Every structure is written in C-alpha cells, then in structure tokens.
CSV table of C-alpha atoms in Angstrom, one decimal:
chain,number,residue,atom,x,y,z
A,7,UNK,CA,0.0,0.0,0.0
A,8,UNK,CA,1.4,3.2,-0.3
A,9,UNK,CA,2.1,6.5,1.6
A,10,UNK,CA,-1.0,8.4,-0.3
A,11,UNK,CA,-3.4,5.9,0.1
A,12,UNK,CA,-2.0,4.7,4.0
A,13,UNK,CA,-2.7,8.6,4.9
A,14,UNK,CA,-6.0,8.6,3.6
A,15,UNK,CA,-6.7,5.9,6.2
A,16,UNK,CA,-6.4,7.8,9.0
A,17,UNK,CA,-5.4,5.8,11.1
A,18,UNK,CA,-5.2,7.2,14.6
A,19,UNK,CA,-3.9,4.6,17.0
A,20,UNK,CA,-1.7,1.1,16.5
A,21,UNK,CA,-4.4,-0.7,17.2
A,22,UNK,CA,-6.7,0.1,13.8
A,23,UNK,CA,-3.4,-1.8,11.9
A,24,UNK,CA,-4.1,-5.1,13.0
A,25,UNK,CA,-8.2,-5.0,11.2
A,26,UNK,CA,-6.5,-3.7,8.1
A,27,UNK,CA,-3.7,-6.4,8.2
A,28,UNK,CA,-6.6,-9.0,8.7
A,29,UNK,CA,-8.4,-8.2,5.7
A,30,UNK,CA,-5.0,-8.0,3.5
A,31,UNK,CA,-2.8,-11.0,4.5
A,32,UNK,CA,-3.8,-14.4,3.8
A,33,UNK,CA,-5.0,-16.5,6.3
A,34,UNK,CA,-2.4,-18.8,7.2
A,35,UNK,CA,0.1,-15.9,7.7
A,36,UNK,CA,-2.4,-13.6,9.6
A,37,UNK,CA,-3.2,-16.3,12.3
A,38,UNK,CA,0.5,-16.7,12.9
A,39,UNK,CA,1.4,-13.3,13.8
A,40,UNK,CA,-2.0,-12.7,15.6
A,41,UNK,CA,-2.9,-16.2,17.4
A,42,UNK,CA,-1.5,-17.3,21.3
A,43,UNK,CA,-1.3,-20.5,22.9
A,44,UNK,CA,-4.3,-22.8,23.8
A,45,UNK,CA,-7.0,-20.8,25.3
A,46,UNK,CA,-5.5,-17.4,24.8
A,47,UNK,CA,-6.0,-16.6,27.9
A,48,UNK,CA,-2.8,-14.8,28.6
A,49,UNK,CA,-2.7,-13.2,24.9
A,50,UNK,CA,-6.1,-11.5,25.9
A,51,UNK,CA,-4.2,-10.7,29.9
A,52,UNK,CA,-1.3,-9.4,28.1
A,53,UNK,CA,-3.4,-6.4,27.2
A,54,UNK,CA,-6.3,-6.5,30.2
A,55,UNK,CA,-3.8,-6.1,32.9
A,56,UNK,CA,-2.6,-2.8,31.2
A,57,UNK,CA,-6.1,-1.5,32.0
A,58,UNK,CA,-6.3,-2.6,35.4
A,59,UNK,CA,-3.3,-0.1,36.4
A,60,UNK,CA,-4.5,3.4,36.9
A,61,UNK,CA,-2.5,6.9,36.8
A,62,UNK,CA,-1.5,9.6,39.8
A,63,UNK,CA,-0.9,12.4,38.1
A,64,UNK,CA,0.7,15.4,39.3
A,65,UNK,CA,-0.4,19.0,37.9
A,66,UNK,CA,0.9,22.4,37.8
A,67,UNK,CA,4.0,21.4,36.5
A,68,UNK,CA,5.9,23.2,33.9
A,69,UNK,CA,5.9,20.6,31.0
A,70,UNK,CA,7.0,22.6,27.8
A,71,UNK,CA,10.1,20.7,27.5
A,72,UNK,CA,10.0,16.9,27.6
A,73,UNK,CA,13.0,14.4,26.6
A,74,UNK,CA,11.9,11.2,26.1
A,75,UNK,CA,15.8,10.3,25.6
A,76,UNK,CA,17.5,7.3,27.2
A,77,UNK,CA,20.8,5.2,27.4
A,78,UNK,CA,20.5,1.4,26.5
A,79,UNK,CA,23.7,-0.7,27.5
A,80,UNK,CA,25.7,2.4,26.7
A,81,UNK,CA,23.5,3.5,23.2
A,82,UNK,CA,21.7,6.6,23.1
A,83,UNK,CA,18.6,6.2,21.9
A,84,UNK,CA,15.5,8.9,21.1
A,85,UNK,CA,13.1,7.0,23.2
A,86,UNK,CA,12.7,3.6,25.6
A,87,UNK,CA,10.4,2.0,22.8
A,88,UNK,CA,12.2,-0.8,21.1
A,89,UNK,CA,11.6,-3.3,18.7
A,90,UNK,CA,10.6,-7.0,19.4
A,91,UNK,CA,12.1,-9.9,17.5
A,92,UNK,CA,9.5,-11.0,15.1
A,93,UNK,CA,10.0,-13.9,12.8
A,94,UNK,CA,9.8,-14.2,8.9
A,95,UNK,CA,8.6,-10.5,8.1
A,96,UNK,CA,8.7,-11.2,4.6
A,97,UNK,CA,5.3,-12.7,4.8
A,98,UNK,CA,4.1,-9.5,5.7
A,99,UNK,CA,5.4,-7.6,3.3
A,100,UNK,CA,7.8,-7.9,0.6
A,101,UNK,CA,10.4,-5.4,2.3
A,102,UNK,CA,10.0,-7.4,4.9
A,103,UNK,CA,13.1,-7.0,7.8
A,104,UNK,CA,14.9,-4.5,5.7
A,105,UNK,CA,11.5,-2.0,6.3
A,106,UNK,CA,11.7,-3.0,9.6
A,107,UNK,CA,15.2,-1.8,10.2
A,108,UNK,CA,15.1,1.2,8.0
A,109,UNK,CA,11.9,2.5,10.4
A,110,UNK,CA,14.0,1.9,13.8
A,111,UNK,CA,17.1,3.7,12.3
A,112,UNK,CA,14.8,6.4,11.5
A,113,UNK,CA,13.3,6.7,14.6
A,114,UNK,CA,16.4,6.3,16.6
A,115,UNK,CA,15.9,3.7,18.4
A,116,UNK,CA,16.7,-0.4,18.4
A,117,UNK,CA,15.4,-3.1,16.2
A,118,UNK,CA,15.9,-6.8,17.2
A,119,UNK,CA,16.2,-9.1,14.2
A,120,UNK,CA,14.8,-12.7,15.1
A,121,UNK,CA,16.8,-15.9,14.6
A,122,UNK,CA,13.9,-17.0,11.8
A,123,UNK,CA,14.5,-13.6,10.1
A,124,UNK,CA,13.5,-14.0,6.6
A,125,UNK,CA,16.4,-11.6,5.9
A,126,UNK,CA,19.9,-12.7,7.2
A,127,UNK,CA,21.9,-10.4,9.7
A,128,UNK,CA,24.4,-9.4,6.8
A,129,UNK,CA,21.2,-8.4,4.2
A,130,UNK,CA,19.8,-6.0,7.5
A,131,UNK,CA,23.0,-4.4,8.4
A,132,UNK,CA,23.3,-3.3,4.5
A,133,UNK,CA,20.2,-1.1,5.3
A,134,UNK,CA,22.8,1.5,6.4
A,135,UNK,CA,23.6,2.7,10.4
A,136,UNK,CA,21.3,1.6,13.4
A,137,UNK,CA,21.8,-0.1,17.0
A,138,UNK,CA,20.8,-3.9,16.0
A,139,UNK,CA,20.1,-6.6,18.9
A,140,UNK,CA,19.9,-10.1,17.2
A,141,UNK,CA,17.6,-12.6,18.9
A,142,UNK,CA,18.8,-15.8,19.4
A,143,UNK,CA,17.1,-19.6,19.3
A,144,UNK,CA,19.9,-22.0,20.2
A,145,UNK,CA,20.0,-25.3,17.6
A,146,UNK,CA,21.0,-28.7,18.8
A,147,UNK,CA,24.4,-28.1,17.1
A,148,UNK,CA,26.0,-25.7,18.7
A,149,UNK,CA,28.9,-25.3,15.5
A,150,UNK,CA,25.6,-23.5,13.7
A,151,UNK,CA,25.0,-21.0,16.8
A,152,UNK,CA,28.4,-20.1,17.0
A,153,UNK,CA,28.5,-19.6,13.1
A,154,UNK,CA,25.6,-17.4,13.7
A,155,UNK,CA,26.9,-15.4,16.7
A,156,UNK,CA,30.1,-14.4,14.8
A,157,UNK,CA,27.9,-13.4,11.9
A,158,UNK,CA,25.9,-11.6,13.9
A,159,UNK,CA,28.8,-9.9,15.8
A,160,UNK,CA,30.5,-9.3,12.2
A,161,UNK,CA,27.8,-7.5,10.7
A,162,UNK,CA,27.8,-4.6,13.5
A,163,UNK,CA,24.7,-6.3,16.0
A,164,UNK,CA,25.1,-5.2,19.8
A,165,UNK,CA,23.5,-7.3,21.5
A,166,UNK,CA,22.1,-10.8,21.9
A,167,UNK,CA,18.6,-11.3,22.9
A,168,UNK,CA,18.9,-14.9,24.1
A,169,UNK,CA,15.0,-16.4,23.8
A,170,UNK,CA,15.0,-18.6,27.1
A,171,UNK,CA,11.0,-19.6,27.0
A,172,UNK,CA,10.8,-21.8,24.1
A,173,UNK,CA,12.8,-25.2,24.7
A,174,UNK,CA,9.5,-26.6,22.5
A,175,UNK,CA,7.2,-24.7,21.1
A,176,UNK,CA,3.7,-23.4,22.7
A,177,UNK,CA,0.5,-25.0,20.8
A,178,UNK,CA,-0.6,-22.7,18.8
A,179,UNK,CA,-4.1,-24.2,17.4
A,180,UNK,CA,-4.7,-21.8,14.7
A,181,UNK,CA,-0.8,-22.7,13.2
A,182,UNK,CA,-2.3,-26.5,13.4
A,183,UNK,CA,-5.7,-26.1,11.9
A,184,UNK,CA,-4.2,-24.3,8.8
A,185,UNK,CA,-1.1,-27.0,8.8
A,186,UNK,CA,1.4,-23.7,8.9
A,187,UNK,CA,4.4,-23.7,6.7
A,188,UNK,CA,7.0,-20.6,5.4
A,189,UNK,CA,5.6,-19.9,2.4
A,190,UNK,CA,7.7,-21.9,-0.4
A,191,UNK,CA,9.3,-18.5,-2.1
A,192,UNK,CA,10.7,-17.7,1.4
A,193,UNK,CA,13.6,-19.1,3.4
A,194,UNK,CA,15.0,-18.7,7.0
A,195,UNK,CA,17.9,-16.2,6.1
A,196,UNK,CA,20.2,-17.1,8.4
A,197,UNK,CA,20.0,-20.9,8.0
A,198,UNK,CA,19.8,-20.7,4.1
A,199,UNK,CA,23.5,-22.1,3.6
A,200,UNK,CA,23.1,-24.6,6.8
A,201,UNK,CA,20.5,-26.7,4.9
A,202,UNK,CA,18.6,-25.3,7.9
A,203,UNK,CA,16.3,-22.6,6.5
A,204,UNK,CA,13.5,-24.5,5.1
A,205,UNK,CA,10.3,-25.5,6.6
A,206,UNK,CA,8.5,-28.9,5.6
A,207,UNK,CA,4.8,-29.2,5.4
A,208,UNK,CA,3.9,-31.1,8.5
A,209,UNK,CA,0.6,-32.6,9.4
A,210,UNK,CA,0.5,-30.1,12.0
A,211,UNK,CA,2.2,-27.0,12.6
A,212,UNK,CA,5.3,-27.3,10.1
A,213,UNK,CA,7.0,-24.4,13.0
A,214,UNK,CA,6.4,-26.8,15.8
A,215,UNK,CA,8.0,-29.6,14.0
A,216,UNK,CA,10.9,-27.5,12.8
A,217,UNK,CA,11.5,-26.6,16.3
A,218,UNK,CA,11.0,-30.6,17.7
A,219,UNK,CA,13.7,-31.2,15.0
A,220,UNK,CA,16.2,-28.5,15.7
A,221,UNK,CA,16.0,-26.6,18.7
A,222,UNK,CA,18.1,-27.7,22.1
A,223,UNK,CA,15.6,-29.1,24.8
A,224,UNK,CA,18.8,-29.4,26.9
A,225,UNK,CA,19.7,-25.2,26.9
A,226,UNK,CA,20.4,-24.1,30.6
A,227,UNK,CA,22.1,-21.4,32.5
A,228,UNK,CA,25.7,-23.2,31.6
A,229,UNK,CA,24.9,-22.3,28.2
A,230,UNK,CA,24.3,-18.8,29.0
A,231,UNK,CA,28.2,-18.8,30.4
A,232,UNK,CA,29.0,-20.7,27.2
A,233,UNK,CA,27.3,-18.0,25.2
A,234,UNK,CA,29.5,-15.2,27.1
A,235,UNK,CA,32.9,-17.5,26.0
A,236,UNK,CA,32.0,-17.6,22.3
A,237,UNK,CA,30.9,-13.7,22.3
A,238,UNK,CA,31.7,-10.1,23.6
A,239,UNK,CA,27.8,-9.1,23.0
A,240,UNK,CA,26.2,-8.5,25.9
A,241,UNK,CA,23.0,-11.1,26.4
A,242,UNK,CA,20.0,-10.2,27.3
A,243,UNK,CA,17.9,-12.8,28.7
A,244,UNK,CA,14.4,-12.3,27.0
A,245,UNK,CA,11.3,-15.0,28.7
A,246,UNK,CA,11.9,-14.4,32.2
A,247,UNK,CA,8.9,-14.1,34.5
A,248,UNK,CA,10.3,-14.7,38.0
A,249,UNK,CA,11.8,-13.4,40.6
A,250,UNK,CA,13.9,-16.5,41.0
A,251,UNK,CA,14.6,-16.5,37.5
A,252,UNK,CA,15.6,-13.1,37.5
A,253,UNK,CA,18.1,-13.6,40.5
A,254,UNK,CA,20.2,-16.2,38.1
A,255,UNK,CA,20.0,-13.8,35.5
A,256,UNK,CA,22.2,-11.7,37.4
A,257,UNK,CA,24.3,-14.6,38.8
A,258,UNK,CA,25.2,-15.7,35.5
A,259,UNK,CA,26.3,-12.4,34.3
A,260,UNK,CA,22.9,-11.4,31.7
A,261,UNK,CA,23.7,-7.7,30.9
A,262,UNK,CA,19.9,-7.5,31.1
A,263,UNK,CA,16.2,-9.3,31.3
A,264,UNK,CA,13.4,-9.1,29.0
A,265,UNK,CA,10.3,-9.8,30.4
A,266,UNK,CA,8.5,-11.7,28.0
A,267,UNK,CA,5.6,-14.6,27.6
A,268,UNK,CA,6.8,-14.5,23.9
A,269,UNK,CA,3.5,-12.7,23.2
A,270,UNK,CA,1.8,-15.1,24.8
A,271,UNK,CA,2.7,-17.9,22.6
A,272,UNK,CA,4.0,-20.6,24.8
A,273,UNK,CA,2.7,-21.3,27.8
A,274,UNK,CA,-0.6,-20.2,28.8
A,275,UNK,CA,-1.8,-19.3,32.1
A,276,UNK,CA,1.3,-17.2,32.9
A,277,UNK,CA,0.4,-13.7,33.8
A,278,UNK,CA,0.7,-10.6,31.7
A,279,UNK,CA,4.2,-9.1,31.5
A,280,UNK,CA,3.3,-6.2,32.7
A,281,UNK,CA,1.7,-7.9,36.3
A,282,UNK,CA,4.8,-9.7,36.5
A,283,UNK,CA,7.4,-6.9,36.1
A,284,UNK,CA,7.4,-5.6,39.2
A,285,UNK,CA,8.4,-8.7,40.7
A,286,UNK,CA,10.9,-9.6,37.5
A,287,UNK,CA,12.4,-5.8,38.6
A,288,UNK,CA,12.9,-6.4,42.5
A,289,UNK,CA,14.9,-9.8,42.0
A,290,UNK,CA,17.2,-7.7,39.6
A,291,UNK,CA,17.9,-5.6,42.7
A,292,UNK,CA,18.8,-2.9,40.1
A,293,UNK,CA,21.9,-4.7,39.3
A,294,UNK,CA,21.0,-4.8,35.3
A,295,UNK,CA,17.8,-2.9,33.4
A,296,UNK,CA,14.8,-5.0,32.7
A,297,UNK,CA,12.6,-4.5,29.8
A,298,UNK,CA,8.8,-5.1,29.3
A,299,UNK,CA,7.8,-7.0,26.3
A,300,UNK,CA,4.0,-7.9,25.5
A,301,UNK,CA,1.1,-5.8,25.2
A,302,UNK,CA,2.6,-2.5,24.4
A,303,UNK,CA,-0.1,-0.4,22.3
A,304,UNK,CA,-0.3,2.9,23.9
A,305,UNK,CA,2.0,5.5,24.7
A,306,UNK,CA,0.3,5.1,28.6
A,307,UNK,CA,1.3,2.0,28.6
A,308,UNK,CA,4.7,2.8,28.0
A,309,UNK,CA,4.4,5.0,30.6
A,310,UNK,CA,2.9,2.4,33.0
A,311,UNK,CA,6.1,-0.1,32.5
A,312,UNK,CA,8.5,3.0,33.5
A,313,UNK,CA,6.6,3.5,36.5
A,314,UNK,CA,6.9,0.0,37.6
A,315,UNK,CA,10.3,-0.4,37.0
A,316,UNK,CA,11.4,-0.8,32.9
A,317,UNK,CA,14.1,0.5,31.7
A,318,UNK,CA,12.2,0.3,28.3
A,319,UNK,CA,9.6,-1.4,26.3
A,320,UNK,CA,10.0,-3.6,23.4
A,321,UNK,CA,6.7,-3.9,20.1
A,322,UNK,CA,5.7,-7.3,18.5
A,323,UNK,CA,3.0,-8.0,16.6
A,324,UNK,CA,2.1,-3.6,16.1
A,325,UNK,CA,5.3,-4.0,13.7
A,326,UNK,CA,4.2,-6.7,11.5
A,327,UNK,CA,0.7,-5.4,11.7
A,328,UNK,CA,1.5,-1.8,10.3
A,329,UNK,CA,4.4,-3.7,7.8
A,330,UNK,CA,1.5,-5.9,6.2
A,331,UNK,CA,-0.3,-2.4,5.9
A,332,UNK,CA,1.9,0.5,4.6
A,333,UNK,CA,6.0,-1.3,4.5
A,334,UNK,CA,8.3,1.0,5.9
A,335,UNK,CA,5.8,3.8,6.4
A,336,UNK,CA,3.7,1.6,8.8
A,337,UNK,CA,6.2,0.8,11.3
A,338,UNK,CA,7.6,4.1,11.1
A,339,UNK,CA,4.0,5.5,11.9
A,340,UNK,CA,3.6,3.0,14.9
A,341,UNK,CA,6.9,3.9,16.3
A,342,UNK,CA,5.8,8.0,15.6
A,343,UNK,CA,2.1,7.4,17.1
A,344,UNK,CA,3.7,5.6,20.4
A,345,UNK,CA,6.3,7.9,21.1
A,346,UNK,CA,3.5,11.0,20.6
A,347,UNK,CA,1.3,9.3,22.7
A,348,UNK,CA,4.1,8.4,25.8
A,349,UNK,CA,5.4,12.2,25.3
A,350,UNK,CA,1.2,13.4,26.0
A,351,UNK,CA,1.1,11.0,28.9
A,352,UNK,CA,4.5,12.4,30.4
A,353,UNK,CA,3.1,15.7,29.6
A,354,UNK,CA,-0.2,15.1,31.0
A,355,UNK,CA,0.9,13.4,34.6
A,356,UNK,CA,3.6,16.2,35.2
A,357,UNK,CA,6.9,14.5,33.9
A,358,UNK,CA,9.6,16.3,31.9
A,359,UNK,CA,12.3,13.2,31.9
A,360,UNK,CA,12.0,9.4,32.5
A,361,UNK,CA,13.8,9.9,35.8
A,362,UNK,CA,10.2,12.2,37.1
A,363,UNK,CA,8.4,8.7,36.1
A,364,UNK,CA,7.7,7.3,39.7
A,365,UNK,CA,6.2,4.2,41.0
A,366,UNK,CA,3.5,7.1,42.7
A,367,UNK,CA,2.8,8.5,39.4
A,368,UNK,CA,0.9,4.7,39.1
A,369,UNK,CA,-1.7,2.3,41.3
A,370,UNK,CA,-2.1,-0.9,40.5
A,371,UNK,CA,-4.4,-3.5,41.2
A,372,UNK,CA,-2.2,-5.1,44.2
A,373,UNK,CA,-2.0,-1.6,45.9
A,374,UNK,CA,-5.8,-1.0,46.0
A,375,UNK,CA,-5.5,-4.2,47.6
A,376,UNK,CA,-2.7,-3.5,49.7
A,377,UNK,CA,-3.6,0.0,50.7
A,378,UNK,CA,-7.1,0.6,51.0
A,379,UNK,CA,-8.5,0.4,54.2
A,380,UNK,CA,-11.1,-2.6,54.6
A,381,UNK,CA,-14.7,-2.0,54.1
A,382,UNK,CA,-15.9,-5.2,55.9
C-alpha cells in the first residue's frame, strides 16, 4: 500500500493496523502473527492487565520541554520504545526485515532481528547505520550457533537477545488447523547455507515440527556462560517471569532481562508481563535494566512499564501489523504514534524526563488491595 493511500486511512492509533492487516494478508500468515497459545487466555491478559493499572498524576507542573531520551547498554537512543524480534517478516510484506530496520534507524531507536528472520543479519545491516540486537534460538548443534553469533557480531549487531521460553514450542491451534508452513518463495535467512532454512509441510504445525527437530531441549544457565565464552555481546535474557529467574540472570552475568511470555505464545496461564514486572524488577535488585515485552499499544502503557520499573519497552505484533499495511511507512507511523502518545502521557501526569516517572505516578491492582483500608 502506499504513503498516499496509507494517509487517507487515517489511522489514529496502532491498534486500527491489525483489522487492516486482517483483511490483507492471507490466512495462514495472519493467524500466525496474531494467534497465542491454547486458550489465549494470557494473549487476551497481556493487554487487560494494562487497563487494570491506573495513573497519579501530578499537575501544575511546567511541561514545555519533555526528553523522552534514554541510554541502553551504553547506546543513546531517542526514546525507551524498542523493537521485538519478530519472525519471517517477509510474509508481511515484501520489504519485509529491511523495512523493519530502516523504520527503527529512523526513529532512533533499536530493532531486534529474530533468529527465523527471513532476511539474514548481513542483508539487514546493509540497510545503512542503526543499533541492532539479534535474537537468538539455540539449535541442537552448537557449530551453527556459534556460526551465527560471529555473523551476527560481524555484521555490527550489539546485543544478543537470548530467547529462554521456548525449549519446545507453545501449541498454537490456529498454526495447526491451517497445517502452517514458510511460504515456499521464502527461506529462513540465516540458515539458508546450513540446509537449515527451510520448513517442511507437516501434518501439524510445520513451526512446531521444525523446532522438535532443531532446537536444544537441553539449553540451561551453563549455556548462557558458554554463550558469554563464544561472544563479547552482551546477552539479554528475553522470557523471564520470575523473581527467582531473575536472581540467576544476574548470577550468571545477563547484561539484562526481558520480560516476556513471547506474546503469549507458549505457555498459557502465565500472567501478563506487565503484572509480573514488578516482581521480574525487584529480583534484579537494580543490578542490570529490565525490559517489558507484550502488550505495548499505547504511549500510557509505556508510561505504566517505567513507572513499575522498565528501563524500556519492546513492540511485536504492532510491527508486523502496520508492515503488512503500509512497508516501511507503517512501522515508522507505529513507532511516531507511540512515542507522541508516551510524550502526551509524560506531559499530561507532570513529567519532563524518564527519571520524574515514579512508581506514585501509578496504582495498580495489588496496591488498591494493599492499601485501601477494609470495608468489611
């Protein structure tokens, strides 16, 4: 679609892309990027709980001049709204990860380029400059993750987003009912020269049979120390959701946590990110930034993960949602509409920097709880 015809749209919140990209992609491809696990209980959570949390906002505060700015492991970026790894982006659009990457640079802030990219690492970094995470899904054989890490490491990523929640993969209904396969003009980028990057058609999900095949059931916190031998990229661990789980993080020397439920796509019945930040954030003690993935659809609720503790937030499925719309020009209108939305809530509770974003300047549904006194 283009720019003339995406403006004409009017589209006036991130939300509205996901209709649009329903009626455009086929089926198959749309119930991948939109479906959860099981019940979807927790895909549905993911976005309820935001709405349970409430605002404190301070007034009569001079608000003309608001920086949105932040620092990432040492990388300055325009706002705390990152990019989630999403897989095979091609099917969204034919720009696919390159679009993708071109919209973060833009915008000045991180993209994270899945493992099952349908673009490899080397294709994204020729896009031009940009800060580049690479998410990582460690493969039985460990000769083809270490081939990949270098790559990776070569082509100018910083970071490794080490995808800790997915040992097999979540049972996704709507990927079995319509027997989902990569589309045959379309290959897994990064495994293309492995004999790794193609899909067979299964007589389920041909993902979830990929992943029985290939993926290491055994992965454990050694590996996350083997990880830091092969590597001088800091590793984030992205699918933690405990405070225990956090605590090891820190032990085994993550350089960060992202607090994930992998958009609710593996297991269900695990809370919304956002309820279990707060927890995810005091295990951490402070020692390294978490981040909030899952949910994320308004500026306010970027503004609600800062106030309970995130260092930043990172966008799934409103990226391949706007891509399938508008390319390049959808993402970058996502990341434009979020970031004027968060600068209006700053605005609108009295805060000029992330620093004036408090824990008071929020109430959840555990303080009303905790705090008000008893009516019995």
């Amino acid at each position: 679609m283009d720019g003339d015809l995406h403006r004409k749209m009017e589209i006036t919140n991130v939300t509205e892309y996901q209709a649009i990209a329903k009626q455009k992609l086929p089926k198959m491809i749309y119930d991948y990027y939109a479906s959860g696990a099981e019940d979807e209980w927790t895909l549905q959570e993911n976005r309820e709980a935001f709405a349970r949390i409430l605002f404190r906002p301070r007034i009569l505060i001079d608000v003309s001049k608001i920086d949105m700015t932040t620092t990432i492991l040492g990388f300055k970026l325009s706002m705390p709204i990152m990019i989630s790894p999403t897989a095979m982006q091609k099917m969204a659009h034919p720009d696919g990860e390159y679009a993708t990457a071109r919209a973060a640079s833009a915008a000045g802030t991180i993209m994270t380029l899945s493992s099952w990219a349908t673009s490899s690492v080397e294709e994204v970094a020729s896009t031009g400059p940009g800060i580049r995470f690479f998410q990582l899904y460690v493969y039985k054989d460990r000769k083809v993750v270490e081939q990949l890490v270098r790559r990776a490491e070569k082509a100018g990523f910083k970071a490794i987003a080490l995808t800790v929640d997915t040992p097999r993969l979540g049972r996704r209904e709507a990927d079995i009912k319509n027997r989902f396969v990569l589309p045959p003009n379309l290959t897994l980028k990064n495994f293309e020269g492995l004999d790794l990057g193609k899909m067979d058609q299964a007589n389920d999900s041909g993902l979830a049979s990929y992943v029985a095949g290939q993926i290491d059931r055994t992965l454990s916190w050694k590996d996350v120390k083997w990880l830091q031998s092969i590597t001088t990229m800091p590793i984030l661990v992205k699918g933690v959701i405990t405070a225990e789980d956090s605590r090891l993080a820190v032990e085994n020397g993550a350089a960060g946590i992202i607090v994930s439920n992998h958009g609710a796509r593996q297991l269900d019945y695990v809370p919304a990110t956002i309820s279990a930040l707060e927890e995810v954030v005091k295990g951490a003690g402070g020692q390294i930034p978490v981040f909030l993935d899952g949910g994320v659809r308004r500026g306010t609720d970027v503004f609600k993960a800062l106030a309970l503790g995130a260092a930043g937030v990172f966008i799934g499925r409103p990226v391949v949602f706007s891509l399938a719309v508008a390319g390049e020009a959808g993402v970058s209108n996502v990341l434009k509409m979020l970031r004027d939305e968060f600068e209006l809530t700053m605005a609108l509770s009295g805060c000029n920097s992330l620093a004036d974003i408090t824990r008071n300047h929020v109430v959840t549904e555990a303080d009303k709880f905790g705090v008000m006194p008893s009516r019995l």
